Amino acid sequence: MDKLSGSLFMNGIFMGLFRYSMNLTIGFLDINVKRLGRKFAHFMADALAAFAISIYVVIYLLDLQHEYSFISRASILSVIGFCSILYTTNGLASNELFPTAIRNTSYSFGQVLSRIGVVLAPQLFVLGNIWELLPYLTLLVLAVADALFFQFNVFETKGKPMLSKFPSKEERIFYGRIPFRRRQEKRDVELLPREGKMIMFKIE
C-alpha cells in the first residue's frame, strides 16, 4: 500500500469504498438476478481481478507509471475489491455444498484457511526482491487457477435444496480407489429385531 502513488489515506478510503460497493452490488444482483449463480460471480471476480493486474503489468512494462499513475493505482486497489466478492461467494458455497451435519464445520474450516492466507499473503511480496513484477504475476496465475478450479470442481448451489445427508458410498470420491481398503467392508449399524422383544445391534 505504501508503495503506491498518492496519499496513503486516500488509497485506504478508495479501497474501503470500492470493497463496500462491490459487496452491495453482488448482494443486490444475487437477489434480483436469478441467473447470477455462485460460479458465475466467483468467475467474474477472478476475471476482473486478473484483468486489473494485467493492466498494471502492461503499464509497468511500457514504463508509463508516471503518465498513468492513477490508472495503475486504481487497478491494484480494485483487485482488493474484486477479491472481497470471493470471500462472499466462498462463504455461501461452503454453506450450501455440505450436508447439515457438517455445515458449520465446513464454513469454519474455510474461515481458518482464509486467515492463514491473510498471514501468508504479505510474504508474497518478498518475491519483489527478485523482480518487481513477480508478485503481481504470481497473483495473476493464482487468480486464473482459482477461477478454473472453482468452475470445474464445484457445482452450482444457488436455488437448489441444501443437502441433508451424506452421499452414499458409491458416490464418494475415494471409495474403491484405495488398494488396501476392502470394498465389501461395511460399518453401518443396523437395528435388527429378534424373536421376542429384544433388539440387538449388528455390525456387518
Short mmCIF file of C-alpha atoms in Angstrom, two decimals:
data_model
loop_
_atom_site.label_atom_id
_atom_site.label_comp_id
_atom_site.label_asym_id
_atom_site.label_seq_id
_atom_site.Cartn_x
_atom_site.Cartn_y
_atom_site.Cartn_z
CA MET A 1 0.00 0.00 0.00
CA ASP A 2 2.75 2.46 0.93
CA LYS A 3 4.49 1.87 -2.42
CA LEU A 4 1.51 3.04 -4.46
CA SER A 5 1.39 6.60 -5.72
CA GLY A 6 -0.86 9.10 -3.98
CA SER A 7 -1.85 9.56 -0.36
CA LEU A 8 -1.88 6.51 1.88
CA PHE A 9 -5.12 7.69 3.47
CA MET A 10 -6.83 8.36 0.14
CA ASN A 11 -5.80 4.93 -1.08
CA GLY A 12 -7.30 3.39 2.04
CA ILE A 13 -10.54 5.34 1.59
CA PHE A 14 -10.80 4.32 -2.07
CA MET A 15 -10.12 0.68 -1.22
CA GLY A 16 -12.74 0.63 1.55
CA LEU A 17 -15.42 2.33 -0.53
CA PHE A 18 -14.75 0.08 -3.50
CA ARG A 19 -14.96 -3.08 -1.40
CA TYR A 20 -18.18 -1.86 0.20
CA SER A 21 -19.71 -1.03 -3.18
CA MET A 22 -18.70 -4.42 -4.60
CA ASN A 23 -20.35 -6.28 -1.73
CA LEU A 24 -23.52 -4.21 -2.04
CA THR A 25 -23.60 -4.77 -5.79
CA ILE A 26 -23.16 -8.54 -5.59
CA GLY A 27 -25.79 -8.72 -2.84
CA PHE A 28 -28.29 -6.75 -4.92
CA LEU A 29 -27.62 -8.79 -8.06
CA ASP A 30 -27.81 -12.07 -6.17
CA ILE A 31 -31.34 -11.25 -5.00
CA ASN A 32 -32.67 -9.76 -8.24
CA VAL A 33 -30.86 -11.77 -10.94
CA LYS A 34 -31.66 -15.46 -10.71
CA ARG A 35 -29.11 -16.47 -13.34
CA LEU A 36 -26.27 -14.95 -11.34
CA GLY A 37 -25.09 -18.03 -9.50
CA ARG A 38 -22.17 -18.67 -7.22
CA LYS A 39 -19.94 -19.97 -10.01
CA PHE A 40 -20.57 -17.02 -12.31
CA ALA A 41 -19.99 -14.47 -9.53
CA HIS A 42 -16.80 -16.24 -8.50
CA PHE A 43 -15.55 -16.42 -12.08
CA MET A 44 -16.29 -12.74 -12.75
CA ALA A 45 -14.47 -11.68 -9.57
CA ASP A 46 -11.38 -13.68 -10.55
CA ALA A 47 -11.56 -12.46 -14.16
CA LEU A 48 -11.84 -8.80 -13.15
CA ALA A 49 -9.01 -9.17 -10.65
CA ALA A 50 -6.81 -10.81 -13.30
CA PHE A 51 -7.72 -8.07 -15.78
CA ALA A 52 -6.83 -5.33 -13.28
CA ILE A 53 -3.49 -6.97 -12.52
CA SER A 54 -2.81 -7.28 -16.25
CA ILE A 55 -3.38 -3.54 -16.69
CA TYR A 56 -0.82 -2.79 -14.00
CA VAL A 57 1.69 -5.22 -15.54
CA VAL A 58 1.30 -3.69 -19.01
CA ILE A 59 1.73 -0.14 -17.67
CA TYR A 60 4.87 -1.20 -15.83
CA LEU A 61 6.36 -3.00 -18.84
CA LEU A 62 5.72 0.04 -21.05
CA ASP A 63 7.32 2.28 -18.41
CA LEU A 64 4.23 4.51 -18.18
CA GLN A 65 3.87 4.57 -14.39
CA HIS A 66 4.18 8.36 -14.18
CA GLU A 67 1.84 9.11 -17.09
CA TYR A 68 -0.82 6.66 -15.89
CA SER A 69 -0.17 6.70 -12.17
CA PHE A 70 -3.87 7.00 -11.32
CA ILE A 71 -4.82 4.03 -13.53
CA SER A 72 -2.06 1.83 -12.13
CA ARG A 73 -3.02 2.76 -8.57
CA ALA A 74 -6.74 2.20 -9.20
CA SER A 75 -6.11 -1.15 -10.88
CA ILE A 76 -4.18 -2.52 -7.92
CA LEU A 77 -6.63 -1.20 -5.33
CA SER A 78 -9.59 -2.54 -7.30
CA VAL A 79 -8.14 -6.05 -7.09
CA ILE A 80 -8.84 -5.97 -3.35
CA GLY A 81 -12.45 -5.00 -4.03
CA PHE A 82 -12.91 -7.78 -6.56
CA CYS A 83 -11.39 -10.32 -4.18
CA SER A 84 -13.89 -9.33 -1.49
CA ILE A 85 -16.55 -10.93 -3.73
CA LEU A 86 -14.61 -14.18 -3.49
CA TYR A 87 -14.99 -14.19 0.29
CA THR A 88 -18.74 -13.78 -0.10
CA THR A 89 -19.20 -16.48 -2.74
CA ASN A 90 -16.88 -18.92 -0.97
CA GLY A 91 -18.77 -18.48 2.28
CA LEU A 92 -22.11 -19.07 0.60
CA ALA A 93 -20.86 -22.06 -1.38
CA SER A 94 -19.31 -23.72 1.68
CA ASN A 95 -22.64 -23.46 3.50
CA GLU A 96 -24.66 -24.76 0.56
CA LEU A 97 -22.36 -27.55 -0.61
CA PHE A 98 -22.10 -29.64 2.54
CA PRO A 99 -24.76 -31.57 4.48
CA THR A 100 -26.39 -30.12 7.56
CA ALA A 101 -24.31 -32.23 9.95
CA ILE A 102 -21.03 -30.62 8.92
CA ARG A 103 -22.20 -27.29 7.52
CA ASN A 104 -20.79 -25.24 10.39
CA THR A 105 -17.58 -27.27 10.31
CA SER A 106 -17.06 -26.66 6.60
CA TYR A 107 -17.64 -22.93 6.96
CA SER A 108 -15.28 -22.74 9.95
CA PHE A 109 -12.61 -24.68 8.07
CA GLY A 110 -12.87 -22.24 5.18
CA GLN A 111 -12.53 -19.31 7.56
CA VAL A 112 -9.42 -20.83 9.12
CA LEU A 113 -7.81 -21.24 5.70
CA SER A 114 -8.70 -17.67 4.75
CA ARG A 115 -6.99 -16.39 7.91
CA ILE A 116 -3.91 -18.44 7.06
CA GLY A 117 -3.98 -16.81 3.62
CA VAL A 118 -4.13 -13.37 5.25
CA VAL A 119 -0.95 -14.20 7.16
CA LEU A 120 0.90 -15.65 4.16
CA ALA A 121 -0.22 -13.15 1.51
CA PRO A 122 2.07 -10.25 2.55
CA GLN A 123 5.06 -12.58 2.35
CA LEU A 124 4.34 -12.97 -1.35
CA PHE A 125 5.77 -9.54 -2.00
CA VAL A 126 9.18 -10.75 -0.88
CA LEU A 127 9.38 -12.01 -4.46
CA GLY A 128 9.68 -8.35 -5.44
CA ASN A 129 13.32 -8.55 -4.40
CA ILE A 130 13.88 -10.84 -7.39
CA TRP A 131 11.78 -8.83 -9.85
CA GLU A 132 9.32 -6.09 -9.04
CA LEU A 133 6.57 -7.59 -11.19
CA LEU A 134 6.96 -11.15 -9.90
CA PRO A 135 4.44 -10.80 -7.02
CA TYR A 136 1.80 -9.44 -9.41
CA LEU A 137 2.43 -12.15 -11.97
CA THR A 138 2.11 -14.73 -9.20
CA LEU A 139 -1.22 -13.20 -8.18
CA LEU A 140 -2.33 -13.30 -11.81
CA VAL A 141 -1.55 -17.01 -12.07
CA LEU A 142 -3.33 -17.71 -8.77
CA ALA A 143 -6.43 -15.82 -9.91
CA VAL A 144 -6.64 -17.77 -13.17
CA ALA A 145 -6.01 -21.10 -11.40
CA ASP A 146 -8.66 -20.34 -8.76
CA ALA A 147 -11.22 -19.43 -11.42
CA LEU A 148 -10.63 -22.64 -13.38
CA PHE A 149 -10.59 -24.85 -10.29
CA PHE A 150 -13.86 -23.41 -8.99
CA GLN A 151 -15.56 -23.69 -12.38
CA PHE A 152 -14.66 -27.33 -12.99
CA ASN A 153 -14.78 -28.76 -9.46
CA VAL A 154 -17.69 -27.02 -7.71
CA PHE A 155 -21.27 -27.39 -8.87
CA GLU A 156 -23.81 -24.58 -8.78
CA THR A 157 -25.68 -24.34 -5.47
CA LYS A 158 -27.88 -21.27 -5.88
CA GLY A 159 -31.58 -22.06 -5.92
CA LYS A 160 -31.03 -25.73 -5.15
CA PRO A 161 -32.06 -27.53 -1.95
CA MET A 162 -29.28 -27.89 0.56
CA LEU A 163 -28.08 -31.39 1.33
CA SER A 164 -29.35 -33.03 4.48
CA LYS A 165 -27.44 -36.31 4.34
CA PHE A 166 -24.06 -37.63 3.31
CA PRO A 167 -23.56 -39.18 -0.14
CA SER A 168 -23.71 -42.95 -0.48
CA LYS A 169 -20.51 -44.96 -0.52
CA GLU A 170 -20.62 -45.34 -4.29
CA GLU A 171 -20.75 -41.55 -4.69
CA ARG A 172 -17.72 -40.87 -2.52
CA ILE A 173 -14.58 -39.71 -4.27
CA PHE A 174 -12.09 -42.24 -2.90
CA TYR A 175 -14.44 -45.18 -2.43
CA GLY A 176 -12.92 -48.27 -4.06
CA ARG A 177 -9.77 -46.40 -5.17
CA ILE A 178 -7.63 -47.16 -2.13
CA PRO A 179 -5.99 -50.60 -2.65
CA PHE A 180 -5.73 -51.63 0.98
CA ARG A 181 -9.37 -50.91 1.71
CA ARG A 182 -11.85 -53.72 1.37
CA ARG A 183 -14.80 -52.57 -0.68
CA GLN A 184 -17.12 -55.08 0.92
CA GLU A 185 -16.37 -53.76 4.38
CA LYS A 186 -19.48 -52.26 5.91
CA ARG A 187 -19.56 -50.17 9.01
CA ASP A 188 -23.24 -49.32 9.04
CA VAL A 189 -25.04 -50.15 12.25
CA GLU A 190 -28.49 -51.61 11.81
CA LEU A 191 -31.19 -52.33 14.35
CA LEU A 192 -32.41 -55.88 13.85
CA PRO A 193 -35.45 -57.12 15.77
CA ARG A 194 -35.21 -60.65 17.13
CA GLU A 195 -37.78 -63.03 18.44
CA GLY A 196 -39.48 -61.64 21.44
CA LYS A 197 -38.97 -58.03 22.44
CA MET A 198 -35.21 -57.95 22.36
CA ILE A 199 -33.40 -55.55 19.99
CA MET A 200 -29.75 -56.16 19.18
CA PHE A 201 -27.09 -54.22 17.36
CA LYS A 202 -25.43 -55.94 14.45
CA ILE A 203 -22.31 -54.75 12.62
CA GLU A 204 -21.68 -56.48 9.33
#
